[in-house]
Amino acid sequence: MLALLLCGLSFALPPFVRADACKDVSLQNEAPSAGQPFAFDCTHPPLTSGKAHVTWYKYPSKIPVSKNTQSRIHQEQNWILFLPLTQEDSGIYQCVINGTDTCHRIHVNLTVLRKDWCGISGNGQLILSDEYKQIQILHEGRDNSLTCHLNFPQSCVLDSLKWYKDCEEIKGERFISWEMKLSVSNVSAEDGGSYACQARLTHTGRQYTVLNSITVNIAETNGYAGRIPKIIYPKNNSIEVQLGSPLIVDCNITDTRDNTNLRCWRVNNMLVDDYYNESRRIREGFESHIFSQKDIFYTVNITFLEVKMEDYGHPFVCHAGVSAAYFILKLPAPNVQAYLIGGLFALVGATASVMYLYSIFKIDIVLWYRSAFHSPGSKEDGKVYDAYVLYPKPQREIQSHEVDTLVWKILPEVLERQCGYKLFIFGRDEFPGQAVANVIDENIKLCRRLIIVLVPESLSFDVLKNMSEEQIAVYNALIQDGMKVILIELEKVKDYTAMPQSIQYIKQKHGAIQWSGDLTEQSQCAKTKFWKKVRYHMPPKRPPPSFSAQPLKHMS
Ligand SMILES: *[C@@H]1O[C@H](CO)[C@@H](O)[C@H](O)[C@H]1NC(C)=O
Ligand SMILES: *[C@@H]1O[C@H](CO)[C@@H](O)[C@H](O)[C@H]1NC(C)=O
Ligand SMILES: *[C@@H]1O[C@H](CO)[C@@H](O)[C@H](O)[C@H]1NC(C)=O
Ligand SMILES: *[C@@H]1O[C@H](CO)[C@@H](O)[C@H](O)[C@H]1NC(C)=O
Ligand SMILES: *[C@@H]1O[C@H](CO)[C@@H](O)[C@H](O)[C@H]1NC(C)=O
Ligand SMILES: *[C@@H]1O[C@H](CO)[C@@H](O)[C@H](O)[C@H]1NC(C)=O
Ligand SMILES: *[C@@H]1O[C@H](CO)[C@@H](O)[C@H](O)[C@H]1NC(C)=O
């Protein structure tokens, strides 16, 4: 039983113990005036940045402060809000930060002061009481600013800010009030004194007046040392941005707590809000700040609704007191890689299409080129004939007749008469009585091409009477001269395997041209597809050699 009891106790104890195990992290003193709103934010980075649970208590009560926004004193998010503050609210307030497995506590010692700033004096003037005041410093001869530090949660709307000096509203050219700031240009010693900033605060439809007293001391300009604000960003850098896109750039600044520096964005040495007062295309954002131990971290942004061409290359300068830093907008650099790849694709595409077109129109292009740029200066190559015509003597009567028609009539008609080539046709051009082998051997050397006419089946060269003629010719053409061979199929040859290997080789390498046309037709035209192909394979035409006679005949 005892063990059980102890065990139960040990389970019951920890939360009780932990309640007191909350770690006190800080004690802060606050001394606001009664009769006006007051708020305190329980922030303690990094404790309050995560999923921490914040609860406010008024010591020594264990009952949390109400979260009802209609309550005069209530908690909103991490804030405790007094709307308004009364003298009786003085005391110690605790903010308990419950993390997942940690507990921290912040104490706030609130001393509420009497509300008699700017009481009515005998001569009807407002008099500021000498109670707790913030101290801000202005530097003689400089342009400085005072800040109205009004810290309230977002549910509180602050507006209608007014500035007072010695209880009189401030007016004059040297003073410009904007947002929570009062800028003072050309500060002089007379600017020192008691200031107050007053604003209207609206919360859940109810209005309050909030007032901050500030004691302003004037410092000699050389007193600047050590209080130069530091601009963390921008860093005189450039920012790449697309034309027409929106843009927000933060100016991040750290400055001392008691600073009086003016922070703003300028372009062409004018406040951006003034410079773009008509279009309001570029605006300065409201300044936000975060307190740290000694410094205040400020952020003030500049918002471009839309980047325009005129914005590029201009410095947009963030000023913080004597410090300044700018950024310049730049058009994004073109994506070099994309351009390269695109260019490459375009090039490959263009090349492919040119090659495709060339493959289709190759023959026409070459023939046109030859006719257009007939080269009169071609070298004399010692040849007499443009082509040696080699043809079979088929046994079947019809085929034999066809071959004869082609070789004896049509080839000379088109290639010789119309195109001006000179052919050597066996049985027409040789010297009578010459040995066949000699005729071929010697004449073929004088030809630039070898035309072989093929006829299927009966055409198997081994049935030809003139075995030697064919063999010598092909041998000479292929081996000795590297001469080009033109195969003309009189009919479609389906089976080349019966042909000699040399013919098979030529067919494989250069292909064959198939006769298309009518052998009985009288007029042949050199412009048909078939003849264009033949002409394409023929050598370019040369000027006729000066000695037009047949040297062979002379020689013999
Ligand atoms: C915060 O933690 C303390 C101690 O662990 C506990 O007593 C308290 O109920 C917790 N509060 C909330 C709101 O979670
Ligand atoms: C709270 O502040 C008042 C006035 O500054 C001071 O008299 C009092 O001792 C402080 N209390 C604590 C607990 O620090
Ligand atoms: C600044 O004020 C002084 C006198 O207080 C005056 O002499 C000087 O001309 C002023 N400078 C500017 C730029 O207004
Ligand atoms: C400026 O400060 C803000 C916080 O206020 C932060 O989000 C931003 O990243 C900072 N920018 C730079 C460039 O440091
Ligand atoms: C904008 O500023 C110019 C020069 O400061 C002024 O003339 C003009 O009236 C202003 N426009 C508006 C709408 O405030
Ligand atoms: C810029 O400032 C405006 C006005 O203060 C604010 O509403 C906005 O959230 C800020 N933008 C960024 C990105 O900080
Ligand atoms: C940026 O330029 C300003 C002048 O506009 C200069 O005073 C400042 O020192 C420069 N800052 C850096 C980091 O170069």
XYZ file of C-alpha atoms and ligand atoms in Angstrom:
654
model
C 0.000 0.000 0.000
C 2.750 2.384 0.973
C 4.679 1.589 -2.167
C 1.566 2.215 -4.218
C 0.972 5.494 -2.423
C 4.544 6.603 -3.014
C 4.291 5.540 -6.596
C 1.094 7.522 -7.030
C 2.699 10.541 -5.400
C 5.687 10.367 -7.683
C 3.299 10.471 -10.652
C 1.279 13.279 -9.160
C 4.268 15.355 -8.159
C 6.098 16.230 -11.360
C 3.594 18.727 -12.823
C 3.421 20.409 -9.484
C 7.173 20.596 -9.306
C 7.447 21.642 -12.917
C 5.072 24.540 -12.314
C 7.770 26.053 -10.205
C 10.496 24.817 -12.515
C 9.705 27.591 -14.996
C 12.889 29.423 -15.696
C 12.853 33.187 -15.165
C 14.461 34.774 -18.151
C 14.066 38.487 -17.603
C 12.600 41.285 -15.530
C 11.585 44.428 -17.336
C 10.490 47.728 -15.918
C 7.791 49.694 -17.647
C 6.482 53.044 -16.528
C 3.651 54.226 -18.766
C 1.151 56.925 -17.918
C -2.352 56.240 -16.728
C -5.405 57.014 -18.844
C -4.124 55.742 -22.133
C -3.713 52.389 -23.876
C -0.660 50.322 -23.109
C 0.537 47.032 -24.538
C 3.418 44.699 -23.867
C 4.563 41.988 -26.238
C 5.924 38.824 -24.706
C 8.620 38.049 -27.226
C 11.773 36.276 -26.351
C 13.331 34.773 -29.440
C 13.868 31.970 -30.023
C 11.541 30.765 -27.256
C 8.475 32.477 -28.673
C 9.203 31.833 -32.316
C 8.149 28.198 -32.377
C 4.938 26.571 -31.197
C 5.319 28.049 -27.737
C 2.210 28.705 -25.695
C 2.149 32.110 -23.991
C 0.000 32.849 -20.952
C -0.143 36.104 -19.004
C -0.735 36.234 -15.241
C -0.900 39.118 -12.805
C 1.266 38.097 -9.900
C 0.466 36.485 -7.520
C -2.794 35.348 -9.146
C -2.781 31.878 -10.746
C -5.688 32.819 -12.977
C -4.602 33.731 -16.483
C -5.409 37.187 -17.815
C -8.662 37.152 -19.818
C -8.576 36.605 -23.557
C -11.842 38.433 -24.134
C -11.048 41.370 -26.423
C -13.839 43.424 -24.770
C -12.056 43.151 -21.429
C -10.140 46.241 -20.360
C -7.112 44.078 -19.615
C -6.749 41.115 -21.884
C -4.313 38.940 -23.784
C -4.126 39.056 -27.563
C -1.694 36.611 -29.167
C 1.458 37.151 -27.091
C 0.472 40.662 -26.047
C -1.067 41.939 -22.867
C -3.255 44.913 -23.597
C -4.568 47.619 -21.256
C -7.388 49.700 -22.752
C -6.803 52.042 -21.033
C -4.321 51.834 -18.199
C -5.291 52.873 -14.666
C -3.188 53.666 -11.666
C -4.325 50.410 -10.032
C -2.770 48.296 -12.739
C 0.724 48.768 -11.304
C 2.310 45.503 -10.296
C 4.217 42.498 -11.511
C 2.945 40.718 -14.603
C 4.235 37.348 -15.641
C 4.292 35.883 -19.063
C 4.766 32.115 -19.068
C 6.117 30.602 -22.246
C 5.320 26.889 -22.480
C 7.349 25.102 -25.129
C 7.062 21.417 -25.911
C 9.256 20.496 -22.959
C 10.464 23.833 -21.612
C 8.918 26.563 -19.513
C 10.165 30.132 -19.282
C 8.849 33.151 -17.488
C 9.238 36.865 -18.123
C 8.412 39.394 -15.401
C 7.236 42.882 -16.150
C 7.326 45.424 -13.339
C 4.646 47.888 -14.360
C 4.624 51.248 -12.602
C 1.718 53.352 -13.808
C 2.410 57.051 -13.581
C 0.017 59.847 -12.936
C -1.654 61.314 -15.959
C -0.725 64.946 -15.806
C 1.468 65.581 -18.771
C 0.629 68.872 -20.338
C -1.746 69.892 -17.644
C -3.369 73.245 -18.131
C -1.174 75.898 -16.545
C -2.175 79.356 -15.415
C -1.650 80.962 -18.813
C -3.629 78.270 -20.581
C -0.600 76.352 -21.886
C -0.126 72.640 -21.715
C 2.685 71.595 -19.416
C 4.441 68.299 -19.630
C 5.134 66.723 -16.293
C 8.632 65.602 -15.562
C 7.755 61.991 -15.331
C 9.305 59.042 -17.091
C 10.363 60.056 -20.557
C 12.120 58.513 -23.415
C 15.316 60.223 -24.465
C 16.140 60.755 -28.123
C 19.090 62.644 -29.511
C 19.232 65.032 -32.436
C 22.533 65.989 -33.990
C 23.269 69.593 -34.592
C 23.485 70.660 -38.227
C 22.121 67.345 -39.496
C 18.819 66.169 -40.821
C 17.522 63.785 -38.156
C 14.254 62.333 -37.064
C 12.326 61.486 -33.947
C 10.379 58.267 -33.712
C 7.124 57.792 -31.931
C 7.548 54.342 -30.441
C 4.031 53.064 -30.186
C 4.023 49.305 -29.857
C 0.622 47.716 -30.184
C -0.727 44.506 -31.682
C -2.117 44.578 -35.203
C -5.686 44.786 -33.949
C -4.926 48.380 -32.922
C -5.045 50.936 -35.720
C -2.923 54.010 -35.145
C -3.451 57.212 -37.061
C -3.758 61.014 -36.789
C -0.257 61.363 -35.433
C 0.554 64.772 -33.986
C 3.807 66.100 -32.620
C 4.172 68.561 -29.779
C 7.085 70.486 -28.466
C 6.673 72.016 -25.039
C 2.982 71.154 -25.367
C 2.543 73.110 -28.579
C 1.865 71.424 -31.865
C 4.924 71.500 -34.073
C 4.689 73.404 -37.331
C 7.213 74.728 -39.777
C 9.131 73.881 -42.896
C 11.917 72.092 -41.106
C 9.538 69.494 -39.704
C 7.885 66.756 -41.700
C 5.695 64.219 -39.968
C 5.177 60.946 -41.750
C 4.229 57.538 -40.531
C 5.581 57.293 -36.992
C 8.360 59.780 -37.559
C 9.109 63.444 -37.390
C 11.969 64.503 -39.563
C 13.868 67.572 -38.459
C 16.179 69.215 -40.953
C 19.165 71.383 -40.063
C 18.960 70.590 -36.356
C 19.947 73.473 -34.094
C 20.509 73.739 -30.349
C 17.035 75.245 -29.899
C 15.466 71.991 -31.037
C 16.226 70.344 -27.696
C 13.415 70.054 -25.162
C 10.266 68.190 -24.266
C 8.441 66.587 -27.113
C 5.341 64.445 -27.284
C 3.783 62.422 -30.016
C 0.097 61.746 -29.910
C -1.908 59.283 -31.961
C -5.418 58.007 -32.191
C -5.793 54.312 -31.449
C -8.823 52.349 -32.594
C -9.531 48.918 -31.169
C -12.742 46.949 -31.792
C -14.496 50.160 -32.755
C -13.446 52.097 -29.664
C -11.146 55.072 -29.876
C -8.402 56.084 -27.473
C -5.663 58.647 -27.436
C -2.127 57.523 -26.843
C 0.708 59.876 -26.083
C 4.441 59.405 -25.740
C 6.724 61.906 -24.102
C 10.187 62.278 -25.482
C 13.050 64.286 -24.101
C 15.214 65.495 -26.926
C 18.844 66.246 -26.302
C 20.990 67.968 -28.859
C 24.371 66.458 -29.533
C 27.369 68.013 -31.164
C 27.891 66.569 -34.586
C 31.140 64.921 -33.547
C 29.108 62.995 -31.030
C 28.114 60.809 -33.927
C 30.924 58.340 -33.394
C 29.652 54.954 -32.398
C 26.114 55.637 -33.444
C 26.369 55.151 -37.169
C 23.499 52.912 -38.215
C 24.489 49.828 -40.055
C 22.669 48.965 -43.251
C 22.729 45.204 -43.576
C 20.905 45.194 -46.862
C 21.007 46.440 -49.621
C 24.759 46.393 -50.235
C 25.078 48.556 -53.351
C 24.191 45.449 -55.255
C 22.208 44.843 -58.377
C 18.984 42.880 -58.524
C 17.857 41.025 -61.590
C 14.177 41.470 -62.251
C 11.894 40.882 -65.200
C 10.257 43.879 -66.799
C 6.663 44.226 -65.618
C 6.972 42.053 -62.530
C 6.292 43.295 -58.997
C 9.173 43.651 -56.578
C 9.659 44.186 -52.844
C 13.079 44.957 -51.442
C 13.759 45.228 -47.726
C 16.191 47.673 -46.232
C 17.505 46.029 -43.094
C 19.201 48.275 -40.589
C 20.559 47.939 -37.092
C 20.808 51.057 -35.000
C 21.233 51.939 -31.356
C 18.155 52.114 -29.184
C 18.328 55.854 -28.528
C 18.898 56.738 -32.149
C 17.125 59.550 -33.908
C 18.110 58.551 -37.379
C 15.828 58.970 -40.286
C 15.269 55.861 -42.336
C 13.831 56.140 -45.807
C 14.107 55.179 -49.449
C 15.122 57.804 -51.954
C 15.391 57.993 -55.715
C 16.970 60.946 -57.500
C 17.539 62.347 -54.025
C 13.798 62.517 -53.343
C 11.671 60.417 -51.047
C 10.140 57.698 -53.213
C 6.654 58.523 -51.935
C 7.147 62.103 -53.124
C 8.821 61.131 -56.375
C 5.991 58.763 -57.283
C 3.286 60.820 -55.597
C 1.134 60.731 -58.711
C 1.369 57.154 -59.941
C 2.095 55.595 -56.536
C 3.712 52.810 -58.501
C 6.682 52.671 -56.143
C 6.031 53.134 -52.428
C 7.954 52.975 -49.233
C 6.544 50.430 -46.777
C 5.919 51.064 -43.098
C 8.888 50.643 -40.893
C 8.918 47.699 -38.542
C 11.397 47.110 -35.788
C 12.541 44.414 -33.429
C 14.258 45.261 -30.171
C 17.317 43.420 -29.070
C 19.562 43.949 -26.049
C 21.257 47.130 -27.204
C 20.098 47.676 -30.734
C 16.976 47.947 -32.752
C 16.679 46.028 -35.984
C 14.631 47.988 -38.507
C 13.079 46.832 -41.738
C 11.580 49.235 -44.210
C 10.692 47.934 -47.629
C 10.216 49.484 -51.019
C 7.414 48.068 -53.125
C 7.246 48.196 -56.913
C 3.772 47.389 -58.165
C 5.359 46.793 -61.541
C 8.933 47.277 -62.699
C 9.206 49.624 -65.660
C 12.021 50.193 -68.126
C 12.894 53.560 -66.541
C 13.671 51.807 -63.229
C 16.638 49.919 -64.588
C 20.076 51.361 -63.921
C 18.852 53.912 -61.338
C 20.114 53.620 -57.785
C 17.326 53.220 -55.218
C 18.961 54.385 -52.035
C 18.095 53.339 -48.515
C 19.097 56.006 -46.008
C 19.575 55.520 -42.291
C 21.035 58.636 -40.753
C 24.449 59.169 -42.296
C 24.497 55.692 -43.789
C 23.257 54.968 -47.263
C 23.228 51.955 -49.498
C 21.531 51.341 -52.764
C 20.472 48.658 -55.181
C 20.208 48.863 -58.931
C 17.760 46.911 -61.035
C 19.101 44.875 -63.902
C 17.376 43.028 -66.683
C 17.967 39.333 -66.215
C 20.874 38.020 -68.258
C 19.624 35.969 -71.163
C 19.844 32.293 -70.501
C 23.021 31.531 -72.453
C 22.546 27.802 -72.264
C 19.019 27.965 -73.630
C 20.214 30.222 -76.430
C 23.051 27.852 -77.274
C 20.800 24.823 -77.303
C 18.156 26.676 -79.286
C 20.765 27.921 -81.744
C 22.178 24.449 -82.089
C 18.743 22.998 -82.745
C 18.006 25.695 -85.294
C 21.330 25.048 -86.997
C 20.811 21.292 -87.053
C 17.251 21.799 -88.305
C 18.362 24.204 -91.007
C 21.194 21.916 -92.065
C 18.868 18.923 -92.137
C 16.294 20.711 -94.226
C 18.938 22.050 -96.605
C 20.331 18.551 -96.958
C 16.862 17.144 -97.462
C 16.094 19.719 -100.132
C 19.460 19.106 -101.724
C 18.822 15.355 -101.828
C 15.550 16.020 -103.608
C 16.782 18.651 -106.014
C 20.402 17.561 -106.184
C 20.245 16.597 -109.817
C 18.487 19.804 -110.893
C 20.834 21.930 -108.824
C 23.931 20.292 -110.279
C 22.618 20.502 -113.828
C 21.582 24.111 -113.387
C 24.950 24.923 -111.869
C 26.732 23.314 -114.787
C 24.704 25.253 -117.324
C 24.968 28.507 -115.408
C 28.660 28.349 -114.618
C 29.991 26.534 -117.603
C 33.687 26.490 -116.838
C 35.527 27.230 -120.010
C 38.854 26.941 -118.295
C 38.534 23.253 -117.312
C 41.744 21.409 -117.476
C 42.459 19.366 -120.524
C 42.501 15.797 -119.288
C 43.668 14.135 -122.487
C 40.388 12.332 -122.997
C 38.565 12.303 -126.279
C 35.196 10.799 -125.413
C 32.771 11.565 -122.650
C 31.551 7.992 -122.361
C 32.247 4.532 -123.607
C 28.975 2.709 -124.212
C 29.084 -0.971 -123.370
C 26.060 -3.025 -124.264
C 25.086 -6.673 -124.487
C 23.917 -8.537 -127.501
C 20.848 -10.369 -126.260
C 19.784 -13.524 -127.993
C 16.090 -12.777 -127.990
C 15.102 -10.818 -131.018
C 12.923 -8.223 -129.251
C 15.470 -7.399 -126.615
C 18.229 -7.197 -129.107
C 16.192 -4.726 -131.103
C 15.483 -2.630 -128.026
C 19.118 -2.496 -127.040
C 20.112 -1.483 -130.531
C 17.489 1.264 -130.618
C 18.703 2.682 -127.338
C 22.387 2.484 -128.084
C 22.409 3.395 -131.745
C 19.602 5.849 -131.959
C 18.474 7.325 -128.680
C 21.768 7.723 -126.833
C 23.435 9.546 -129.739
C 20.315 11.633 -130.298
C 20.093 12.881 -126.737
C 23.609 12.843 -125.379
C 25.446 13.757 -128.544
C 23.073 15.929 -130.475
C 21.137 17.601 -127.701
C 23.716 17.708 -124.937
C 26.876 17.898 -126.962
C 28.624 14.871 -125.466
C 30.834 12.600 -127.475
C 30.272 8.868 -127.130
C 32.322 5.886 -128.162
C 29.951 3.170 -129.341
C 31.476 -0.136 -130.206
C 30.569 -1.047 -133.737
C 30.265 2.574 -134.736
C 33.408 4.370 -133.796
C 36.219 1.825 -133.956
C 38.620 1.571 -136.813
C 37.557 -1.295 -139.045
C 39.617 -4.409 -138.873
C 41.122 -3.628 -135.516
C 41.451 -6.405 -132.958
C 38.521 -6.162 -130.560
C 40.667 -6.307 -127.431
C 42.855 -3.479 -128.650
C 39.907 -1.292 -129.582
C 38.452 -1.564 -126.108
C 41.686 -1.335 -124.226
C 42.857 1.751 -126.031
C 39.591 3.598 -126.501
C 38.313 3.151 -123.011
C 41.310 5.079 -121.766
C 40.127 7.995 -123.851
C 36.694 8.047 -122.185
C 35.567 9.839 -119.058
C 32.690 7.511 -118.220
C 31.646 3.965 -118.863
C 27.971 3.439 -119.641
C 26.821 -0.158 -119.276
C 23.412 -1.046 -120.601
C 21.833 -3.967 -118.710
C 19.070 -6.293 -119.825
C 17.628 -8.828 -117.387
C 17.758 -12.647 -117.625
C 19.226 -13.289 -121.090
C 21.607 -10.539 -120.206
C 23.696 -12.612 -117.855
C 27.000 -11.506 -119.110
C 28.343 -14.969 -119.437
C 26.049 -15.595 -122.375
C 27.420 -12.592 -124.128
C 29.521 -13.320 -127.048
C 31.951 -10.621 -126.083
C 33.101 -11.819 -122.725
C 36.430 -10.224 -123.137
C 35.021 -6.867 -124.153
C 33.003 -6.535 -120.987
C 35.734 -7.773 -118.755
C 38.408 -5.581 -120.134
C 36.180 -2.566 -120.015
C 35.069 -3.039 -116.475
C 38.536 -3.909 -115.366
C 39.950 -0.816 -116.958
C 37.225 1.388 -115.653
C 37.360 0.225 -112.088
C 40.896 -0.693 -111.417
C 43.003 1.335 -113.720
C 41.332 4.678 -114.029
C 38.904 4.814 -111.163
C 36.508 5.757 -113.938
C 32.894 6.347 -113.063
C 30.442 3.764 -114.303
C 26.812 4.470 -115.196
C 24.488 1.472 -115.170
C 21.374 1.796 -117.292
C 18.771 -0.916 -116.826
C 16.669 -1.297 -119.899
C 14.159 -3.185 -117.779
C 14.069 -3.625 -114.044
C 16.766 -6.100 -113.092
C 15.533 -8.079 -110.139
C 18.378 -10.461 -109.659
C 21.912 -9.208 -109.825
C 23.408 -12.407 -108.429
C 23.739 -13.818 -111.911
C 25.810 -10.793 -112.908
C 29.568 -10.657 -112.640
C 30.820 -9.473 -109.294
C 32.197 -6.248 -110.726
C 28.707 -5.267 -111.939
C 27.181 -6.196 -108.595
C 29.755 -4.029 -106.917
C 29.023 -1.035 -109.128
C 25.286 -1.439 -108.638
C 25.739 -1.573 -104.911
C 28.001 1.442 -104.818
C 26.456 3.790 -107.342
C 23.049 2.313 -108.059
C 21.547 1.985 -111.488
C 19.330 4.215 -113.594
C 16.252 2.530 -114.908
C 15.131 3.346 -118.425
C 11.799 5.016 -118.480
C 10.282 6.113 -121.693
C 9.178 4.875 -125.009
C 11.763 3.290 -127.237
C 9.554 3.703 -130.261
C 9.103 7.391 -129.771
C 10.972 9.480 -132.233
C 11.683 12.607 -130.222
C 13.465 12.221 -126.921
C 13.833 15.087 -124.544
C 16.964 15.635 -122.444
C 14.816 17.262 -119.764
C 12.977 14.124 -118.621
C 13.783 12.589 -115.293
C 15.701 9.702 -116.804
C 17.954 11.877 -118.917
C 18.537 14.293 -116.108
C 19.838 11.387 -114.038
C 22.103 10.254 -116.833
C 23.366 13.783 -117.431
C 23.977 14.180 -113.725
C 26.329 11.216 -113.824
C 27.988 12.367 -117.000
C 30.968 14.692 -116.675
C 30.360 18.428 -116.885
C 30.578 19.486 -120.484
C 33.939 20.712 -121.687
C 34.799 22.851 -124.599
C 35.544 20.599 -127.517
C 39.232 19.776 -127.754
C 41.042 21.802 -130.322
C 41.790 18.700 -132.302
C 38.365 17.385 -132.966
C 39.496 14.600 -135.176
C 39.693 11.127 -133.674
C 43.286 10.656 -132.655
C 42.869 6.928 -132.525
C 42.242 6.764 -136.227
C 45.229 8.990 -136.881
C 47.349 6.909 -134.639
C 46.361 3.787 -136.320
C 2.375 25.696 -18.839
O 3.237 24.828 -18.102
C 2.976 24.835 -16.720
C 3.990 23.956 -16.054
O 4.297 22.853 -16.813
C 1.559 24.294 -16.470
O 1.270 24.349 -15.088
C 0.592 25.177 -17.234
O -0.715 24.643 -17.113
C 0.952 25.247 -18.674
N 0.066 26.211 -19.310
C -0.454 26.017 -20.513
C -1.365 27.088 -20.983
O -0.211 25.036 -21.177
C 9.167 47.792 -9.595
O 9.503 49.127 -9.963
C 9.359 50.071 -8.919
C 9.602 51.437 -9.494
O 10.628 51.433 -10.456
C 10.329 49.728 -7.824
O 10.175 50.622 -6.767
C 10.045 48.314 -7.346
O 11.012 47.939 -6.391
C 10.104 47.348 -8.488
N 9.710 46.028 -8.031
C 10.420 44.951 -8.294
C 9.867 43.667 -7.814
O 11.438 44.977 -8.924
C 20.959 75.789 -40.791
O 20.696 76.667 -39.708
C 21.646 77.664 -39.491
C 21.239 78.447 -38.306
O 20.577 77.668 -37.392
C 21.738 78.568 -40.716
O 22.744 79.483 -40.560
C 22.041 77.697 -41.934
O 22.007 78.492 -43.105
C 21.018 76.597 -42.077
N 21.402 75.761 -43.150
C 20.533 75.332 -44.055
C 21.076 74.454 -45.121
O 19.367 75.638 -44.028
C 15.607 41.675 -43.757
O 14.865 41.441 -42.594
C 13.710 40.638 -42.752
C 13.033 40.513 -41.408
O 12.575 41.737 -40.980
C 14.104 39.278 -43.273
O 12.958 38.508 -43.520
C 14.885 39.436 -44.560
O 15.346 38.177 -44.988
C 16.061 40.364 -44.361
N 16.689 40.572 -45.627
C 18.014 40.563 -45.798
C 18.481 40.735 -47.177
O 18.793 40.416 -44.875
C 3.366 65.547 -56.603
O 4.521 66.333 -56.392
C 4.670 67.404 -57.276
C 6.000 68.084 -56.989
O 6.375 67.954 -55.656
C 3.508 68.368 -57.057
O 3.618 69.443 -57.956
C 2.209 67.613 -57.294
O 1.110 68.451 -57.016
C 2.140 66.394 -56.422
N 0.962 65.637 -56.761
C 0.151 65.094 -55.843
C -1.000 64.333 -56.366
O 0.343 65.227 -54.653
C 6.307 45.799 -47.179
O 5.736 46.830 -46.440
C 4.322 46.828 -46.447
C 3.870 48.048 -45.711
O 4.536 48.171 -44.505
C 3.820 45.559 -45.777
O 2.425 45.524 -45.796
C 4.368 44.370 -46.531
O 4.016 43.176 -45.878
C 5.865 44.458 -46.630
N 6.305 43.401 -47.487
C 7.256 42.548 -47.131
C 7.553 41.500 -48.110
O 7.859 42.635 -46.086
C 27.335 52.116 -51.043
O 27.282 53.363 -51.687
C 27.241 54.471 -50.813
C 27.111 55.701 -51.635
O 25.876 55.708 -52.266
C 28.519 54.507 -49.979
O 28.450 55.567 -49.062
C 28.635 53.195 -49.214
O 29.836 53.146 -48.519
C 28.575 52.024 -50.170
N 28.544 50.811 -49.406
C 29.219 49.737 -49.748
C 29.048 48.538 -48.881
O 29.969 49.727 -50.710
